[in-house]
PDB file of C-alpha atoms in Angstrom:
ATOM      1  CA  MET A1467     -21.075  17.662 -33.555  1.00 67.00           C
ATOM      2  CA  LYS A1468     -21.575  19.498 -36.833  1.00 76.00           C
ATOM      3  CA  LEU A1469     -20.508  17.837 -40.041  1.00 85.00           C
ATOM      4  CA  LYS A1470     -17.181  18.840 -41.537  1.00 91.00           C
ATOM      5  CA  LEU A1471     -18.462  19.447 -45.053  1.00 94.00           C
ATOM      6  CA  ILE A1472     -16.058  18.681 -47.859  1.00 96.00           C
ATOM      7  CA  PRO A1473     -14.855  22.020 -49.306  1.00 97.00           C
ATOM      8  CA  MET A1474     -16.530  22.714 -52.635  1.00 98.00           C
ATOM      9  CA  GLN A1475     -13.219  23.340 -54.403  1.00 97.00           C
ATOM     10  CA  GLU A1476     -12.090  19.886 -53.332  1.00 97.00           C
ATOM     11  CA  LEU A1477     -15.385  18.448 -54.589  1.00 97.00           C
ATOM     12  CA  TYR A1478     -14.956  20.134 -57.976  1.00 97.00           C
ATOM     13  CA  LYS A1479     -11.496  18.563 -58.276  1.00 97.00           C
ATOM     14  CA  LYS A1480     -12.786  15.152 -57.205  1.00 96.00           C
ATOM     15  CA  ILE A1481     -15.699  15.246 -59.677  1.00 97.00           C
ATOM     16  CA  PRO A1482     -14.587  17.024 -62.888  1.00 96.00           C
ATOM     17  CA  GLU A1483     -18.106  16.761 -64.386  1.00 97.00           C
ATOM     18  CA  LEU A1484     -19.492  18.859 -61.526  1.00 98.00           C
ATOM     19  CA  LYS A1485     -19.684  22.485 -62.623  1.00 98.00           C
ATOM     20  CA  GLU A1486     -19.930  25.530 -60.386  1.00 98.00           C
ATOM     21  CA  SER A1487     -22.353  27.024 -62.885  1.00 98.00           C
ATOM     22  CA  ASP A1488     -24.689  24.013 -62.521  1.00 98.00           C
ATOM     23  CA  VAL A1489     -24.724  24.378 -58.736  1.00 98.00           C
ATOM     24  CA  ALA A1490     -25.545  28.071 -59.209  1.00 98.00           C
ATOM     25  CA  THR A1491     -28.332  27.205 -61.681  1.00 98.00           C
ATOM     26  CA  ILE A1492     -29.973  24.831 -59.201  1.00 98.00           C
ATOM     27  CA  ARG A1493     -29.586  27.332 -56.368  1.00 98.00           C
ATOM     28  CA  ASP A1494     -31.220  30.056 -58.480  1.00 98.00           C
ATOM     29  CA  TRP A1495     -34.109  27.711 -59.376  1.00 98.00           C
ATOM     30  CA  MET A1496     -34.622  26.784 -55.716  1.00 97.00           C
ATOM     31  CA  SER A1497     -34.715  30.454 -54.708  1.00 97.00           C
ATOM     32  CA  LYS A1498     -37.797  30.797 -56.929  1.00 96.00           C
ATOM     33  CA  GLN A1499     -39.577  27.827 -55.321  1.00 95.00           C
ATOM     34  CA  PRO A1500     -40.940  29.287 -52.059  1.00 96.00           C
ATOM     35  CA  HIS A1501     -41.964  25.861 -50.708  1.00 96.00           C
ATOM     36  CA  LEU A1502     -38.395  24.490 -50.809  1.00 97.00           C
ATOM     37  CA  PRO A1503     -35.833  24.932 -48.015  1.00 96.00           C
ATOM     38  CA  GLU A1504     -32.316  26.241 -48.563  1.00 96.00           C
ATOM     39  CA  LEU A1505     -29.676  23.583 -49.221  1.00 97.00           C
ATOM     40  CA  THR A1506     -25.898  23.715 -48.946  1.00 96.00           C
ATOM     41  CA  ASP A1507     -23.795  23.670 -52.106  1.00 97.00           C
ATOM     42  CA  GLN A1508     -22.589  20.215 -51.052  1.00 97.00           C
ATOM     43  CA  GLU A1509     -26.162  18.913 -50.931  1.00 97.00           C
ATOM     44  CA  ILE A1510     -26.917  20.373 -54.346  1.00 98.00           C
ATOM     45  CA  ALA A1511     -23.729  18.792 -55.700  1.00 98.00           C
ATOM     46  CA  ASN A1512     -24.819  15.390 -54.411  1.00 97.00           C
ATOM     47  CA  PHE A1513     -28.207  15.726 -56.079  1.00 98.00           C
ATOM     48  CA  LEU A1514     -26.533  16.708 -59.361  1.00 98.00           C
ATOM     49  CA  HIS A1515     -24.167  13.750 -59.119  1.00 98.00           C
ATOM     50  CA  ALA A1516     -27.056  11.353 -58.459  1.00 97.00           C
ATOM     51  CA  ARG A1517     -28.716  12.412 -61.729  1.00 98.00           C
ATOM     52  CA  TYR A1518     -25.518  12.525 -63.787  1.00 98.00           C
ATOM     53  CA  PHE A1519     -25.543  16.350 -63.847  1.00 98.00           C
ATOM     54  CA  SER A1520     -28.835  16.698 -65.723  1.00 98.00           C
ATOM     55  CA  ILE A1521     -30.341  19.982 -64.546  1.00 98.00           C
ATOM     56  CA  GLU A1522     -33.977  18.985 -65.119  1.00 97.00           C
ATOM     57  CA  ALA A1523     -33.559  15.513 -63.569  1.00 97.00           C
ATOM     58  CA  THR A1524     -31.832  17.102 -60.577  1.00 98.00           C
ATOM     59  CA  LYS A1525     -34.715  19.538 -60.050  1.00 97.00           C
ATOM     60  CA  LYS A1526     -37.156  16.631 -60.072  1.00 96.00           C
ATOM     61  CA  LEU A1527     -35.002  14.653 -57.631  1.00 97.00           C
ATOM     62  CA  ILE A1528     -34.738  17.532 -55.159  1.00 97.00           C
ATOM     63  CA  GLU A1529     -38.494  18.114 -55.331  1.00 95.00           C
ATOM     64  CA  SER A1530     -39.254  14.409 -54.859  1.00 95.00           C
ATOM     65  CA  ASN A1531     -36.722  13.892 -52.079  1.00 95.00           C
ATOM     66  CA  LEU A1532     -37.918  16.776 -49.951  1.00 95.00           C
ATOM     67  CA  THR A1533     -41.617  16.140 -50.618  1.00 94.00           C
ATOM     68  CA  ILE A1534     -41.464  12.459 -49.676  1.00 93.00           C
ATOM     69  CA  ARG A1535     -39.419  13.243 -46.588  1.00 92.00           C
ATOM     70  CA  THR A1536     -42.056  15.757 -45.518  1.00 92.00           C
ATOM     71  CA  HIS A1537     -45.073  13.492 -45.946  1.00 90.00           C
ATOM     72  CA  ALA A1538     -43.657  10.071 -45.037  1.00 89.00           C
ATOM     73  CA  LYS A1539     -43.468  11.181 -41.414  1.00 87.00           C
ATOM     74  CA  ASP A1540     -43.057   7.684 -39.982  1.00 85.00           C
ATOM     75  CA  LEU A1541     -39.784   7.329 -41.829  1.00 87.00           C
ATOM     76  CA  PHE A1542     -38.228  10.784 -41.759  1.00 88.00           C
ATOM     77  CA  GLU A1543     -39.631  12.938 -38.961  1.00 84.00           C
ATOM     78  CA  ASN A1544     -37.687  13.418 -35.700  1.00 79.00           C
ATOM     79  CA  LYS A1545     -34.700  11.446 -36.941  1.00 80.00           C
ATOM     80  CA  ASP A1546     -33.047  10.993 -33.553  1.00 85.00           C
ATOM     81  CA  PHE A1547     -30.287   8.425 -33.635  1.00 82.00           C
ATOM     82  CA  MET A1548     -30.633   8.071 -29.870  1.00 85.00           C
ATOM     83  CA  GLY A1549     -34.428   7.622 -30.099  1.00 84.00           C
ATOM     84  CA  ASP A1550     -36.045   4.472 -28.737  1.00 84.00           C
ATOM     85  CA  ASP A1551     -36.839   2.982 -32.154  1.00 83.00           C
ATOM     86  CA  ILE A1552     -33.262   3.241 -33.429  1.00 86.00           C
ATOM     87  CA  GLN A1553     -31.761   2.154 -30.123  1.00 88.00           C
ATOM     88  CA  MET A1554     -33.942  -0.968 -30.211  1.00 89.00           C
ATOM     89  CA  ILE A1555     -33.405  -1.874 -33.847  1.00 91.00           C
ATOM     90  CA  LYS A1556     -29.597  -1.419 -33.725  1.00 92.00           C
ATOM     91  CA  ASP A1557     -29.477  -4.604 -31.643  1.00 94.00           C
ATOM     92  CA  VAL A1558     -31.663  -6.436 -34.167  1.00 95.00           C
ATOM     93  CA  ILE A1559     -29.963  -5.563 -37.447  1.00 95.00           C
ATOM     94  CA  VAL A1560     -26.659  -4.109 -38.604  1.00 96.00           C
ATOM     95  CA  GLY A1561     -26.295  -1.728 -41.549  1.00 94.00           C
ATOM     96  CA  PHE A1562     -23.046  -0.003 -42.505  1.00 94.00           C
ATOM     97  CA  PRO A1563     -20.878   0.828 -45.539  1.00 95.00           C
ATOM     98  CA  LEU A1564     -18.137  -1.723 -46.102  1.00 97.00           C
ATOM     99  CA  PRO A1565     -14.687  -0.133 -45.585  1.00 97.00           C
ATOM    100  CA  LYS A1566     -13.497  -0.522 -49.186  1.00 97.00           C
ATOM    101  CA  LEU A1567     -15.126   0.344 -52.519  1.00 97.00           C
ATOM    102  CA  THR A1568     -15.743  -2.114 -55.351  1.00 97.00           C
ATOM    103  CA  PRO A1569     -13.362  -1.965 -58.349  1.00 97.00           C
ATOM    104  CA  GLU A1570     -15.959   0.274 -60.041  1.00 97.00           C
ATOM    105  CA  GLY A1571     -15.798   2.695 -57.122  1.00 97.00           C
ATOM    106  CA  TYR A1572     -19.158   1.701 -55.602  1.00 97.00           C
ATOM    107  CA  THR A1573     -20.017   1.931 -51.924  1.00 96.00           C
ATOM    108  CA  VAL A1574     -21.532  -1.318 -50.624  1.00 97.00           C
ATOM    109  CA  ILE A1575     -23.973  -0.858 -47.743  1.00 96.00           C
ATOM    110  CA  PHE A1576     -24.126  -4.159 -45.869  1.00 97.00           C
ATOM    111  CA  TRP A1577     -27.219  -5.331 -43.957  1.00 96.00           C
ATOM    112  CA  LYS A1578     -27.741  -8.396 -41.802  1.00 96.00           C
ATOM    113  CA  ILE A1579     -30.239  -9.390 -39.134  1.00 96.00           C
ATOM    114  CA  ILE A1580     -28.497 -10.323 -35.868  1.00 96.00           C
ATOM    115  CA  ASP A1581     -31.542 -11.046 -33.702  1.00 95.00           C
ATOM    116  CA  SER A1582     -34.169 -13.230 -35.366  1.00 94.00           C
ATOM    117  CA  ASP A1583     -36.840 -12.593 -32.721  1.00 94.00           C
ATOM    118  CA  VAL A1584     -39.793 -11.643 -34.935  1.00 93.00           C
ATOM    119  CA  SER A1585     -41.407  -9.539 -32.203  1.00 92.00           C
ATOM    120  CA  LYS A1586     -38.455  -7.112 -32.369  1.00 92.00           C
ATOM    121  CA  TYR A1587     -38.531  -6.724 -36.150  1.00 91.00           C
ATOM    122  CA  SER A1588     -39.797  -3.374 -37.473  1.00 89.00           C
ATOM    123  CA  LEU A1589     -39.442  -2.399 -41.135  1.00 88.00           C
ATOM    124  CA  LYS A1590     -40.288   1.180 -40.195  1.00 88.00           C
ATOM    125  CA  SER A1591     -37.389   1.394 -37.736  1.00 89.00           C
ATOM    126  CA  ILE A1592     -35.021  -0.370 -40.135  1.00 89.00           C
ATOM    127  CA  THR A1593     -35.940   2.058 -42.906  1.00 87.00           C
ATOM    128  CA  ARG A1594     -35.392   5.015 -40.573  1.00 87.00           C
ATOM    129  CA  LEU A1595     -31.966   3.606 -39.729  1.00 88.00           C
ATOM    130  CA  SER A1596     -31.188   2.894 -43.395  1.00 88.00           C
ATOM    131  CA  TYR A1597     -31.197   6.575 -44.262  1.00 82.00           C
ATOM    132  CA  TYR A1598     -28.128   7.221 -42.089  1.00 77.00           C
ATOM    133  CA  PRO A1599     -25.391   5.183 -43.854  1.00 70.00           C
ATOM    134  CA  HIS A1600     -24.856   7.529 -46.800  1.00 82.00           C
ATOM    135  CA  VAL A1601     -26.037  11.078 -46.091  1.00 87.00           C
ATOM    136  CA  ALA A1602     -23.360  12.195 -43.629  1.00 90.00           C
ATOM    137  CA  GLU A1603     -20.472  10.506 -45.445  1.00 92.00           C
ATOM    138  CA  MET A1604     -21.453  12.044 -48.790  1.00 94.00           C
ATOM    139  CA  LEU A1605     -21.460  15.522 -47.269  1.00 95.00           C
ATOM    140  CA  GLU A1606     -18.128  14.979 -45.545  1.00 95.00           C
ATOM    141  CA  LYS A1607     -16.307  13.054 -48.291  1.00 95.00           C
ATOM    142  CA  GLY A1608     -18.329  13.533 -51.453  1.00 96.00           C
ATOM    143  CA  PRO A1609     -20.355  10.872 -53.321  1.00 96.00           C
ATOM    144  CA  THR A1610     -18.863   7.696 -54.751  1.00 96.00           C
ATOM    145  CA  ASN A1611     -19.516   6.339 -58.259  1.00 97.00           C
ATOM    146  CA  GLY A1612     -22.530   4.359 -57.066  1.00 96.00           C
ATOM    147  CA  TYR A1613     -24.177   2.538 -54.179  1.00 96.00           C
ATOM    148  CA  VAL A1614     -25.085  -1.110 -53.775  1.00 96.00           C
ATOM    149  CA  ILE A1615     -27.375  -2.402 -51.013  1.00 95.00           C
ATOM    150  CA  LEU A1616     -26.194  -5.879 -49.928  1.00 96.00           C
ATOM    151  CA  ILE A1617     -28.523  -7.930 -47.712  1.00 95.00           C
ATOM    152  CA  ASP A1618     -27.651 -11.225 -46.003  1.00 96.00           C
ATOM    153  CA  MET A1619     -30.956 -13.101 -45.708  1.00 92.00           C
ATOM    154  CA  ASP A1620     -29.620 -15.648 -43.202  1.00 93.00           C
ATOM    155  CA  GLY A1621     -31.742 -15.400 -40.048  1.00 92.00           C
ATOM    156  CA  TYR A1622     -34.954 -14.311 -41.735  1.00 91.00           C
ATOM    157  CA  SER A1623     -38.075 -16.453 -41.542  1.00 90.00           C
ATOM    158  CA  PHE A1624     -41.446 -16.358 -43.233  1.00 86.00           C
ATOM    159  CA  LYS A1625     -42.818 -14.790 -40.033  1.00 90.00           C
ATOM    160  CA  HIS A1626     -40.666 -11.715 -40.685  1.00 88.00           C
ATOM    161  CA  LEU A1627     -42.316 -11.384 -44.077  1.00 84.00           C
ATOM    162  CA  LEU A1628     -45.776 -11.419 -42.531  1.00 83.00           C
ATOM    163  CA  ARG A1629     -44.838  -8.358 -40.446  1.00 84.00           C
ATOM    164  CA  LEU A1630     -44.216  -6.172 -43.488  1.00 82.00           C
ATOM    165  CA  ASN A1631     -46.536  -3.163 -43.617  1.00 83.00           C
ATOM    166  CA  PRO A1632     -47.607  -2.416 -47.223  1.00 83.00           C
ATOM    167  CA  THR A1633     -47.739   1.329 -46.563  1.00 86.00           C
ATOM    168  CA  ILE A1634     -44.156   1.350 -45.266  1.00 87.00           C
ATOM    169  CA  VAL A1635     -43.093  -0.814 -48.222  1.00 86.00           C
ATOM    170  CA  HIS A1636     -44.714   1.700 -50.571  1.00 87.00           C
ATOM    171  CA  GLN A1637     -43.104   4.718 -48.899  1.00 89.00           C
ATOM    172  CA  THR A1638     -39.704   3.024 -48.888  1.00 90.00           C
ATOM    173  CA  THR A1639     -39.817   1.975 -52.536  1.00 89.00           C
ATOM    174  CA  LEU A1640     -41.195   5.363 -53.599  1.00 91.00           C
ATOM    175  CA  PHE A1641     -38.324   7.159 -51.874  1.00 92.00           C
ATOM    176  CA  THR A1642     -35.748   4.711 -53.257  1.00 91.00           C
ATOM    177  CA  GLN A1643     -36.956   5.211 -56.818  1.00 92.00           C
ATOM    178  CA  GLU A1644     -37.928   8.890 -56.819  1.00 93.00           C
ATOM    179  CA  GLY A1645     -36.014  10.573 -54.003  1.00 94.00           C
ATOM    180  CA  PHE A1646     -32.811   8.671 -53.201  1.00 93.00           C
ATOM    181  CA  GLN A1647     -29.931  11.097 -53.822  1.00 94.00           C
ATOM    182  CA  VAL A1648     -27.431   8.418 -54.855  1.00 95.00           C
ATOM    183  CA  ARG A1649     -26.642   6.425 -57.974  1.00 96.00           C
ATOM    184  CA  LEU A1650     -28.178   3.116 -56.949  1.00 95.00           C
ATOM    185  CA  LYS A1651     -26.402   0.307 -58.801  1.00 96.00           C
ATOM    186  CA  GLY A1652     -27.872  -2.795 -57.188  1.00 94.00           C
ATOM    187  CA  ILE A1653     -30.022  -4.324 -54.453  1.00 92.00           C
ATOM    188  CA  ILE A1654     -28.435  -7.696 -53.830  1.00 93.00           C
ATOM    189  CA  PHE A1655     -29.622 -10.506 -51.573  1.00 92.00           C
ATOM    190  CA  PHE A1656     -27.438 -13.462 -50.672  1.00 93.00           C
ATOM    191  CA  ASN A1657     -27.988 -16.586 -48.614  1.00 91.00           C
ATOM    192  CA  GLY A1658     -31.355 -16.471 -50.360  1.00 77.00           C
ATOM    193  CA  VAL A1659     -34.210 -18.098 -48.446  1.00 76.00           C
ATOM    194  CA  ALA A1660     -36.936 -20.360 -49.800  1.00 78.00           C
ATOM    195  CA  PHE A1661     -39.572 -17.622 -49.670  1.00 78.00           C
ATOM    196  CA  MET A1662     -37.669 -15.060 -51.779  1.00 80.00           C
ATOM    197  CA  ASP A1663     -40.454 -15.325 -54.357  1.00 81.00           C
ATOM    198  CA  LYS A1664     -42.859 -14.073 -51.682  1.00 80.00           C
ATOM    199  CA  VAL A1665     -40.552 -11.140 -50.936  1.00 79.00           C
ATOM    200  CA  ALA A1666     -40.565 -10.306 -54.642  1.00 77.00           C
ATOM    201  CA  ALA A1667     -44.367 -10.579 -54.763  1.00 79.00           C
ATOM    202  CA  ILE A1668     -44.644  -7.854 -52.122  1.00 77.00           C
ATOM    203  CA  ILE A1669     -42.020  -5.504 -53.521  1.00 80.00           C
ATOM    204  CA  LYS A1670     -42.463  -5.757 -57.292  1.00 79.00           C
ATOM    205  CA  PRO A1671     -45.915  -4.102 -57.564  1.00 80.00           C
ATOM    206  CA  PHE A1672     -44.270  -0.900 -56.332  1.00 81.00           C
ATOM    207  CA  LEU A1673     -41.252  -1.031 -58.660  1.00 82.00           C
ATOM    208  CA  THR A1674     -40.571   0.368 -62.093  1.00 86.00           C
ATOM    209  CA  LYS A1675     -38.913  -1.941 -64.627  1.00 87.00           C
ATOM    210  CA  GLU A1676     -35.637  -0.033 -64.193  1.00 89.00           C
ATOM    211  CA  TYR A1677     -35.521  -0.799 -60.478  1.00 87.00           C
ATOM    212  CA  GLU A1678     -36.702  -4.376 -60.875  1.00 88.00           C
ATOM    213  CA  GLU A1679     -33.536  -4.973 -62.868  1.00 90.00           C
ATOM    214  CA  LEU A1680     -31.389  -3.863 -59.918  1.00 91.00           C
ATOM    215  CA  PHE A1681     -32.514  -6.862 -57.823  1.00 88.00           C
ATOM    216  CA  LYS A1682     -30.290  -9.938 -57.731  1.00 89.00           C
ATOM    217  CA  VAL A1683     -30.433 -12.994 -55.483  1.00 89.00           C
ATOM    218  CA  TYR A1684     -27.468 -15.276 -54.773  1.00 91.00           C
ATOM    219  CA  SER A1685     -27.829 -18.568 -52.961  1.00 88.00           C
ATOM    220  CA  LYS A1686     -24.479 -18.423 -51.146  1.00 91.00           C
ATOM    221  CA  VAL A1687     -21.764 -15.938 -50.230  1.00 95.00           C
ATOM    222  CA  GLU A1688     -19.236 -17.322 -52.719  1.00 95.00           C
ATOM    223  CA  ASP A1689     -21.520 -16.258 -55.565  1.00 94.00           C
ATOM    224  CA  LEU A1690     -21.007 -12.593 -54.602  1.00 95.00           C
ATOM    225  CA  ALA A1691     -17.615 -12.790 -56.322  1.00 95.00           C
ATOM    226  CA  GLU A1692     -19.552 -12.122 -59.517  1.00 92.00           C
ATOM    227  CA  PHE A1693     -19.885  -8.455 -58.616  1.00 90.00           C
ATOM    228  CA  MET A1694     -17.364  -7.704 -55.799  1.00 95.00           C
ATOM    229  CA  PRO A1695     -14.132  -9.095 -54.348  1.00 97.00           C
ATOM    230  CA  LEU A1696     -15.046 -11.316 -51.395  1.00 98.00           C
ATOM    231  CA  GLU A1697     -12.184  -9.802 -49.394  1.00 98.00           C
ATOM    232  CA  MET A1698     -14.324  -6.664 -49.035  1.00 98.00           C
ATOM    233  CA  LEU A1699     -16.591  -8.577 -46.627  1.00 98.00           C
ATOM    234  CA  PRO A1700     -16.157  -8.809 -42.850  1.00 98.00           C
ATOM    235  CA  CYS A1701     -13.893 -11.692 -41.840  1.00 98.00           C
ATOM    236  CA  ASP A1702     -16.981 -13.514 -40.468  1.00 96.00           C
ATOM    237  CA  TYR A1703     -17.566 -14.599 -44.081  1.00 97.00           C
ATOM    238  CA  LYS A1704     -15.500 -17.011 -46.149  1.00 94.00           C
ATOM    239  CA  GLY A1705     -13.020 -14.939 -48.117  1.00 96.00           C
ATOM    240  CA  GLY A1706     -13.686 -11.754 -46.104  1.00 97.00           C
ATOM    241  CA  LYS A1707     -10.606  -9.843 -44.900  1.00 98.00           C
ATOM    242  CA  GLU A1708     -12.101  -6.830 -43.146  1.00 98.00           C
ATOM    243  CA  ASP A1709     -12.688  -6.510 -39.396  1.00 98.00           C
ATOM    244  CA  THR A1710     -15.490  -8.530 -37.805  1.00 98.00           C
ATOM    245  CA  MET A1711     -19.053  -7.514 -38.596  1.00 97.00           C
ATOM    246  CA  MET A1712     -19.795  -6.467 -35.010  1.00 97.00           C
ATOM    247  CA  ASN A1713     -16.595  -4.424 -34.682  1.00 98.00           C
ATOM    248  CA  LEU A1714     -17.414  -2.584 -37.917  1.00 98.00           C
ATOM    249  CA  TRP A1715     -20.965  -2.015 -36.671  1.00 96.00           C
ATOM    250  CA  ARG A1716     -19.791  -0.633 -33.331  1.00 96.00           C
ATOM    251  CA  LYS A1717     -17.409   1.762 -35.070  1.00 96.00           C
ATOM    252  CA  TYR A1718     -20.157   2.954 -37.369  1.00 94.00           C
ATOM    253  CA  LEU A1719     -22.633   3.408 -34.527  1.00 93.00           C
ATOM    254  CA  LYS A1720     -20.076   5.675 -32.837  1.00 94.00           C
ATOM    255  CA  TYR A1721     -19.691   7.641 -36.072  1.00 93.00           C
ATOM    256  CA  LEU A1722     -23.477   8.149 -36.301  1.00 91.00           C
ATOM    257  CA  GLU A1723     -23.887   8.922 -32.613  1.00 92.00           C
ATOM    258  CA  GLU A1724     -21.317  11.706 -32.904  1.00 93.00           C
ATOM    259  CA  ARG A1725     -23.431  13.245 -35.683  1.00 91.00           C
ATOM    260  CA  ARG A1726     -26.744  13.043 -33.826  1.00 91.00           C
ATOM    261  CA  ASP A1727     -27.266  16.823 -33.828  1.00 91.00           C
ATOM    262  CA  PHE A1728     -26.855  16.997 -37.590  1.00 91.00           C
ATOM    263  CA  PHE A1729     -29.549  14.376 -38.204  1.00 90.00           C
ATOM    264  CA  LEU A1730     -31.935  16.020 -35.741  1.00 90.00           C
ATOM    265  CA  GLU A1731     -31.538  19.395 -37.429  1.00 90.00           C
ATOM    266  CA  GLU A1732     -31.768  17.906 -40.916  1.00 90.00           C
ATOM    267  CA  SER A1733     -35.053  16.145 -40.166  1.00 89.00           C
ATOM    268  CA  LYS A1734     -36.556  19.479 -39.073  1.00 90.00           C
ATOM    269  CA  THR A1735     -35.330  21.661 -41.909  1.00 92.00           C
ATOM    270  CA  ARG A1736     -35.089  19.472 -45.023  1.00 93.00           C
ATOM    271  CA  LYS A1737     -38.767  19.451 -45.915  1.00 93.00           C
ATOM    272  CA  VAL A1738     -41.251  21.358 -48.040  1.00 95.00           C
ATOM    273  CA  ASN A1739     -43.794  23.941 -46.931  1.00 94.00           C
ATOM    274  CA  GLU A1740     -46.994  22.926 -48.706  1.00 91.00           C
ATOM    275  CA  ASN A1741     -48.667  26.219 -47.787  1.00 92.00           C
ATOM    276  CA  LEU A1742     -46.175  28.009 -50.037  1.00 94.00           C
ATOM    277  CA  ARG A1743     -46.219  25.549 -52.940  1.00 92.00           C
ATOM    278  CA  GLN A1744     -47.189  27.050 -56.284  1.00 87.00           C
ATOM    279  CA  GLY A1745     -49.146  24.471 -58.233  1.00 82.00           C
ATOM    280  CA  LYS A1746     -49.435  20.740 -57.732  1.00 77.00           C
ATOM    281  CA  SER A1747     -46.761  18.346 -56.541  1.00 79.00           C
ATOM    282  CA  ILE A1748     -45.326  16.000 -59.167  1.00 68.00           C
ATOM    283  CA  LEU A1749     -45.923  13.193 -56.644  1.00 73.00           C
ATOM    284  CA  SER A1750     -49.471  14.089 -55.630  1.00 63.00           C
ATOM    285  CA  ASN A1751     -51.005  10.958 -57.140  1.00 61.00           C
ATOM    286  CA  GLN A1752     -48.456   8.657 -55.511  1.00 61.00           C
ATOM    287  CA  LEU A1753     -47.894  10.282 -52.159  1.00 57.00           C
ATOM    288  CA  PHE A1754     -50.601  12.429 -50.655  1.00 45.00           C
ATOM    289  CA  GLY A1755     -53.069  10.500 -48.553  1.00 44.00           C
ATOM    290  CA  MET A1756     -50.917   7.387 -48.786  1.00 42.00           C
ATOM    291  CA  GLU A1757     -51.454   6.428 -45.147  1.00 38.00           C
ATOM    292  CA  GLY A1758     -54.113   3.777 -45.034  1.00 37.00           C
ATOM    293  CA  SER A1759     -55.011   4.126 -48.694  1.00 35.00           C
ATOM    294  CA  PHE A1760     -53.471   0.939 -49.968  1.00 29.00           C
ATOM    295  CA  LYS A1761     -55.138  -2.437 -49.841  1.00 31.00           C
ATOM    296  CA  LYS A1762     -53.344  -5.100 -47.858  1.00 33.00           C
ATOM    297  CA  LEU A1763     -51.267  -7.326 -50.077  1.00 28.00           C
ATOM    298  CA  GLN A1764     -52.178 -10.989 -50.059  1.00 28.00           C
ATOM    299  CA  ILE A1765     -49.503 -13.648 -49.696  1.00 27.00           C
ATOM    300  CA  ASP A1766     -50.720 -16.955 -51.043  1.00 26.00           C
TER     301      ASP A1766
END
């Protein structure tokens, strides 16, 4: 099915800071960039919202988003929700927006491993899946005030850590910092495991100071009350009052499956044409030739 895009007039009412003139300014700029594809007004609005309506920051975000998505092929090409990689990983990990927003109006995207078999774990497939939980909903409902990634570490072992591919880690962190079209407010781990320092050792070399500050680790679920009401969690957790984790996951899988055609089309059309680019990419030093160009990180 095609997405039912939120009408722009409704979006302007929902987000008073969003100006029709700003959307027009970005559209005019894009029309003069032959390497960029055409975007809907709703997509442009989401990019503007992500950068707090700064025109120049929005231009940079659009450029970075589409460029990374074009060149990080393992993560963004042929985004078929019914593809083998997604169909396999959906039985290994769950990832969905919690039904209610935080008091600040943030969407919390919940992740948990449900099959600890290390041989089935693939960061590449998980990252491909992770792009789904916000894009369609933003286009259909509009963006929320911010997004928090919440990860339950229960079930992970040190062997999972050893399977992390530094190139995929780099591509993922680069996209999160330079191309993610949301206001990212936190990356929160709970049920922290003994080797969290090793996780940090792998991720931090790729992070700016701004994004380092988004990371928080809590030892137990009760500690999450510091930033969100526990009742927002699935009822599998102490204090949680929402439906069970697996019921919420099944409902969300159905939602994504119904939008398969949208994701397939988006992965084909939302990319840059390097043959038409005028000048050098702002990400050329970080992105081009990234495959195989990074030394393997050592875990002592």
